[in-house]
Coordinates of C-alpha atoms and ligand atoms in Angstrom, one line a residue:
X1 CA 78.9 139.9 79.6
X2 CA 82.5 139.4 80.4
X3 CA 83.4 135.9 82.3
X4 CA 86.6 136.0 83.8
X5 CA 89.3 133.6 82.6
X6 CA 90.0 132.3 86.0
X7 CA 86.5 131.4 85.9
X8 CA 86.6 129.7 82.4
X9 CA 89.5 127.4 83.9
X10 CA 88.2 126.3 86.7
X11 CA 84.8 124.7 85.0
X12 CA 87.6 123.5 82.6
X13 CA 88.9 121.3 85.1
X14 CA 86.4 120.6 86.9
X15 CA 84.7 119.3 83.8
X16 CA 87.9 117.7 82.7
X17 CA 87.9 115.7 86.2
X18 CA 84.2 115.0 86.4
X19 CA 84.9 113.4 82.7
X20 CA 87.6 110.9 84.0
X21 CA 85.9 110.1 87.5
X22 CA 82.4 109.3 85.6
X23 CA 83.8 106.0 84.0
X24 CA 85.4 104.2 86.8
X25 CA 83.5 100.9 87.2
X26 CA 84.1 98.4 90.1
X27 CA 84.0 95.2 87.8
X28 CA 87.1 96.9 86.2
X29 CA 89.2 97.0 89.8
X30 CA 91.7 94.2 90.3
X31 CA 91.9 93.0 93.6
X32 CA 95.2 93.9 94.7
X33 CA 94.8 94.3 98.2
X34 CA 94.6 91.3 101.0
X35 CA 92.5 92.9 104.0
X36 CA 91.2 91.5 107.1
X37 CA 88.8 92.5 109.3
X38 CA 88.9 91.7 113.1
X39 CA 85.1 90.2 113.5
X40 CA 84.8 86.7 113.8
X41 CA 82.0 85.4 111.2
X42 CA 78.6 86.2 112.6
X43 CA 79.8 88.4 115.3
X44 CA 77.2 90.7 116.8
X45 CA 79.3 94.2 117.3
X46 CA 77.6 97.1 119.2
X47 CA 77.1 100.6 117.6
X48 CA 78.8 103.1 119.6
X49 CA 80.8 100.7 121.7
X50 CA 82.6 97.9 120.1
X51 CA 85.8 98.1 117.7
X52 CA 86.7 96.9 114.4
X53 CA 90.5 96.4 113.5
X54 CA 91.0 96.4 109.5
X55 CA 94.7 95.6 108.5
X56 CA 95.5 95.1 104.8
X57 CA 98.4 95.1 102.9
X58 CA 99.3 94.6 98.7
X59 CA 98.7 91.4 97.4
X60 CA 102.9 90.3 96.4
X61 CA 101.6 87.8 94.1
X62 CA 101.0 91.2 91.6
X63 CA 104.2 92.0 89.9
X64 CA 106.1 95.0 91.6
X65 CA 104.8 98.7 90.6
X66 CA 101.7 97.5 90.4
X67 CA 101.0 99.8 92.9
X68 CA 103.0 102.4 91.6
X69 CA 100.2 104.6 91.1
X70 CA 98.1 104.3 94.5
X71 CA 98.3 107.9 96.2
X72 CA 95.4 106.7 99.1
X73 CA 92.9 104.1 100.5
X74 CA 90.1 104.5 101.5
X75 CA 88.5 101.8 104.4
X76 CA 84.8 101.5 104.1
X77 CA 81.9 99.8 106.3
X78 CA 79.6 97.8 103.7
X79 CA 76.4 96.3 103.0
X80 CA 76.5 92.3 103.1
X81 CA 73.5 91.5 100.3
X82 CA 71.2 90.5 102.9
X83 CA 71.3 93.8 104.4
X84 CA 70.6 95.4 101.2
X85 CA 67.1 93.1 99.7
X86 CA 64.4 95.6 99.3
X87 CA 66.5 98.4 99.7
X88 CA 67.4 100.7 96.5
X89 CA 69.0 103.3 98.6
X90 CA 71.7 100.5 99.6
X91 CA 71.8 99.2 96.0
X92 CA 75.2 97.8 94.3
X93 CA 76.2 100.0 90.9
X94 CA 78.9 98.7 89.1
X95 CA 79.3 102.3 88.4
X96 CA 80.9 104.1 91.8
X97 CA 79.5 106.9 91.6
X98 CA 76.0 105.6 92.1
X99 CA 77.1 102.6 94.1
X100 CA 75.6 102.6 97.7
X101 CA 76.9 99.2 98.8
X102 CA 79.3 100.9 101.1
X103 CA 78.6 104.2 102.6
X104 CA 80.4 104.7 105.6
X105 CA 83.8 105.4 105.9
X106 CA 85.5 104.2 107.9
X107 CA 89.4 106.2 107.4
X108 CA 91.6 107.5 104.4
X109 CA 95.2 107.1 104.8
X110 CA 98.1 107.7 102.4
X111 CA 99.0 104.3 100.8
X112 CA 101.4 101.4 101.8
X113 CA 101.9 98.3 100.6
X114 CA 102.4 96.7 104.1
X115 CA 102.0 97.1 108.1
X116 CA 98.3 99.1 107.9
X117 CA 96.1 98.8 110.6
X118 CA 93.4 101.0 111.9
X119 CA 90.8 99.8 114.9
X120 CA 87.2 102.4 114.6
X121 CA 84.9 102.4 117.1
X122 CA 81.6 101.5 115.3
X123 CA 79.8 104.9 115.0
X124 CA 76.6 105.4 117.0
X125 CA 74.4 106.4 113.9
X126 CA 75.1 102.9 112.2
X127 CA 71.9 101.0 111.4
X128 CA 71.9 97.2 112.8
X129 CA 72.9 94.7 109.7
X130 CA 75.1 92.3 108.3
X131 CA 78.5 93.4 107.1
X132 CA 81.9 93.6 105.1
X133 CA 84.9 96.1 105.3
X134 CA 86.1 96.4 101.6
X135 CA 89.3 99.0 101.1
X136 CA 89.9 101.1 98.0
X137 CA 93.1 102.2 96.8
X138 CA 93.1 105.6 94.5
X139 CA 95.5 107.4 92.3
X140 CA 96.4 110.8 92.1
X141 CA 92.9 112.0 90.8
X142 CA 91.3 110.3 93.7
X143 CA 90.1 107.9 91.3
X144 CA 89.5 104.6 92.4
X145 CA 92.0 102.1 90.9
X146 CA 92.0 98.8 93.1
X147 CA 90.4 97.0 96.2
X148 CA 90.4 94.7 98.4
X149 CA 87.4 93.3 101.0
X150 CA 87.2 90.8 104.1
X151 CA 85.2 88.8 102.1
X152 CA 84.8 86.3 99.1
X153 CA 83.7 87.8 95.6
X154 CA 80.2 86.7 96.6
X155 CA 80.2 87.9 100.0
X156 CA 79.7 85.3 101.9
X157 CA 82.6 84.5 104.0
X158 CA 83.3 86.6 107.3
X159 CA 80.4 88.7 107.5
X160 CA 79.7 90.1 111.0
X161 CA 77.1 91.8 112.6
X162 CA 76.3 95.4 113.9
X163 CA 73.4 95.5 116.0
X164 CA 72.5 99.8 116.6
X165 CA 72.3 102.0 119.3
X166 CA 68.5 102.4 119.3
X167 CA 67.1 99.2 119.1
X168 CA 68.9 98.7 122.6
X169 CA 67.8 102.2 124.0
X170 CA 64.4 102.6 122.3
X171 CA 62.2 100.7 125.3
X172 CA 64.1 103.1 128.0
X173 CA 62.9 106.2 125.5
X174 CA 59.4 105.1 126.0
X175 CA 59.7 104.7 129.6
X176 CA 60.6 108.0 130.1
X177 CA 58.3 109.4 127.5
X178 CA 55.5 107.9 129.4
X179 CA 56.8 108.9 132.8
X180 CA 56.3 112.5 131.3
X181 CA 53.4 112.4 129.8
X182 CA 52.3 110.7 133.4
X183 CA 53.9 113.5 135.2
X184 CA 51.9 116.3 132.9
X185 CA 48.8 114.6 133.7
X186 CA 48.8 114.8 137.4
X187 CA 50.0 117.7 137.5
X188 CA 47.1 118.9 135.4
X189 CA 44.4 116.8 137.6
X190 CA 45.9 118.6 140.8
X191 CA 45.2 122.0 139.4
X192 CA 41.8 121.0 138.2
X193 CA 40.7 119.3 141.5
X194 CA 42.5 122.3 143.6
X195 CA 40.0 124.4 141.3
X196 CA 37.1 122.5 142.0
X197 CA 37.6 122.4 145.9
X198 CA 38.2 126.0 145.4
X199 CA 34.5 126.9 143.9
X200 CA 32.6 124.3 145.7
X201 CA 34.3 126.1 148.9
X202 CA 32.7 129.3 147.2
X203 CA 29.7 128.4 146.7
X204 CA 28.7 126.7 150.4
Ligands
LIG301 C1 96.7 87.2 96.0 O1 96.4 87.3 94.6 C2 96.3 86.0 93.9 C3 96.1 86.2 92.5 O2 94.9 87.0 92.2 C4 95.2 85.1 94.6 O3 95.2 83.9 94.0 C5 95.5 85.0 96.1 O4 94.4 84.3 96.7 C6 95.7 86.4 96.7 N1 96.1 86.2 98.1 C7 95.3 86.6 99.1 C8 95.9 86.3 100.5 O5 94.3 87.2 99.0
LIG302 C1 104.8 98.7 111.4 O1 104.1 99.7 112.2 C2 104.5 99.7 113.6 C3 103.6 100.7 114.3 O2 103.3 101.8 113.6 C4 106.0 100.1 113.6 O3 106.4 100.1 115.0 C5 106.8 99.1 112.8 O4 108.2 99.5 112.8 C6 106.3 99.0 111.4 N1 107.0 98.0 110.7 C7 107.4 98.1 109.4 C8 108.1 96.9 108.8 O5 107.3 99.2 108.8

């Protein structure tokens, strides 16, 4: 069997870059990066409706060209610990690659050190729970190399809330599932009594 070189290259790389990208660990990240987060602490923000503005900016206490090689960030929506207890799918890997403490995005933008800001409308399929933003910066290989987070090393400071969509809509769902099922059943009792008055009508 003959595989064709273009073929052979390809896996190359791809095995080349799925070498580099396994090793990146997030206890090795500086923190280069100052970012806010517009919340107050303990702020209750509704899926699907309210905002959240993230600015951040490079830390200037790093020595110039420090940041020489940040290509991107990337602005995530994470899990504050309490949100993740007794959760394994939400777990914190210092490995990235299996690290679920933040899985929604929230934007990628090209880097700069200063004036970023971004406001997202919290997403309707968010689940209700307690909250950081944390922003990545990667390099060329889309490799993350730095971060930055709205909140202390321990994540305690300026948490905020989300509260979801359908804990708010869920009792108006079974209103109108029961108005149905209602509806079904009288209709099904006025055939069945229109049935019955028609035989009894027979049968006189
Ligand atoms: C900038 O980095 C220095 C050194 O790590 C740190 O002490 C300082 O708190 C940082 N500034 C901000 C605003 O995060
Ligand atoms: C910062 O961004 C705003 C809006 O995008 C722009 O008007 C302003 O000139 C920028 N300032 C700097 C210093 O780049």
């Amino acid at each position: 069997m003959k595989v064709p070189a273009g073929f052979l290259v390809v896996s190359l790389l791809l095995s080349c870059f799925t070498a580099t990208s396994y090793g990146v660990y997030f206890s090795s990240l500086k923190e280069t990066l100052e970012v806010t987060a517009s919340p107050s602490k303990d702020q209750v923000l509704k899926a699907g409706e309210d905002t959240i503005t993230v600015t951040w900016r490079f830390n200037q206490t790093y020595s110039a060209g420090t940041d020489s090689d940040y290509k991107t960030v990337k602005v995530k929506l994470c899990y504050a610990p309490i949100s993740q207890k007794d959760r394994s799918w939400r777990k914190t890997e210092d490995r990235l690659k299996k690290d679920k403490t933040c899985p929604h995005k929230i934007v990628a933008r090209p880097y700069a050190a200063s004036n970023n800001s971004f406001t997202w409308t919290v997403e309707k399929d968010i689940p209700s729970g307690v909250y950081f933003v944390r922003v990545y910066a990667l390099n060329a290989h889309d490799e993350e190399v730095a971060y930055g987070q709205n909140t202390d090393a321990h994540k305690v400071n300026n948490l905020f809330k989300i509260q979801a969509i359908t804990g708010r809509h869920v009792s108006l769902d079974i209103a109108s599932v029961c108005f149905s099922a209602f509806s079904i059943v009288s209709l099904a009792g006025f055939f069945y009594m229109e049935k019955r008055k028609g035989k009894s009508s027979q049968q006189k």
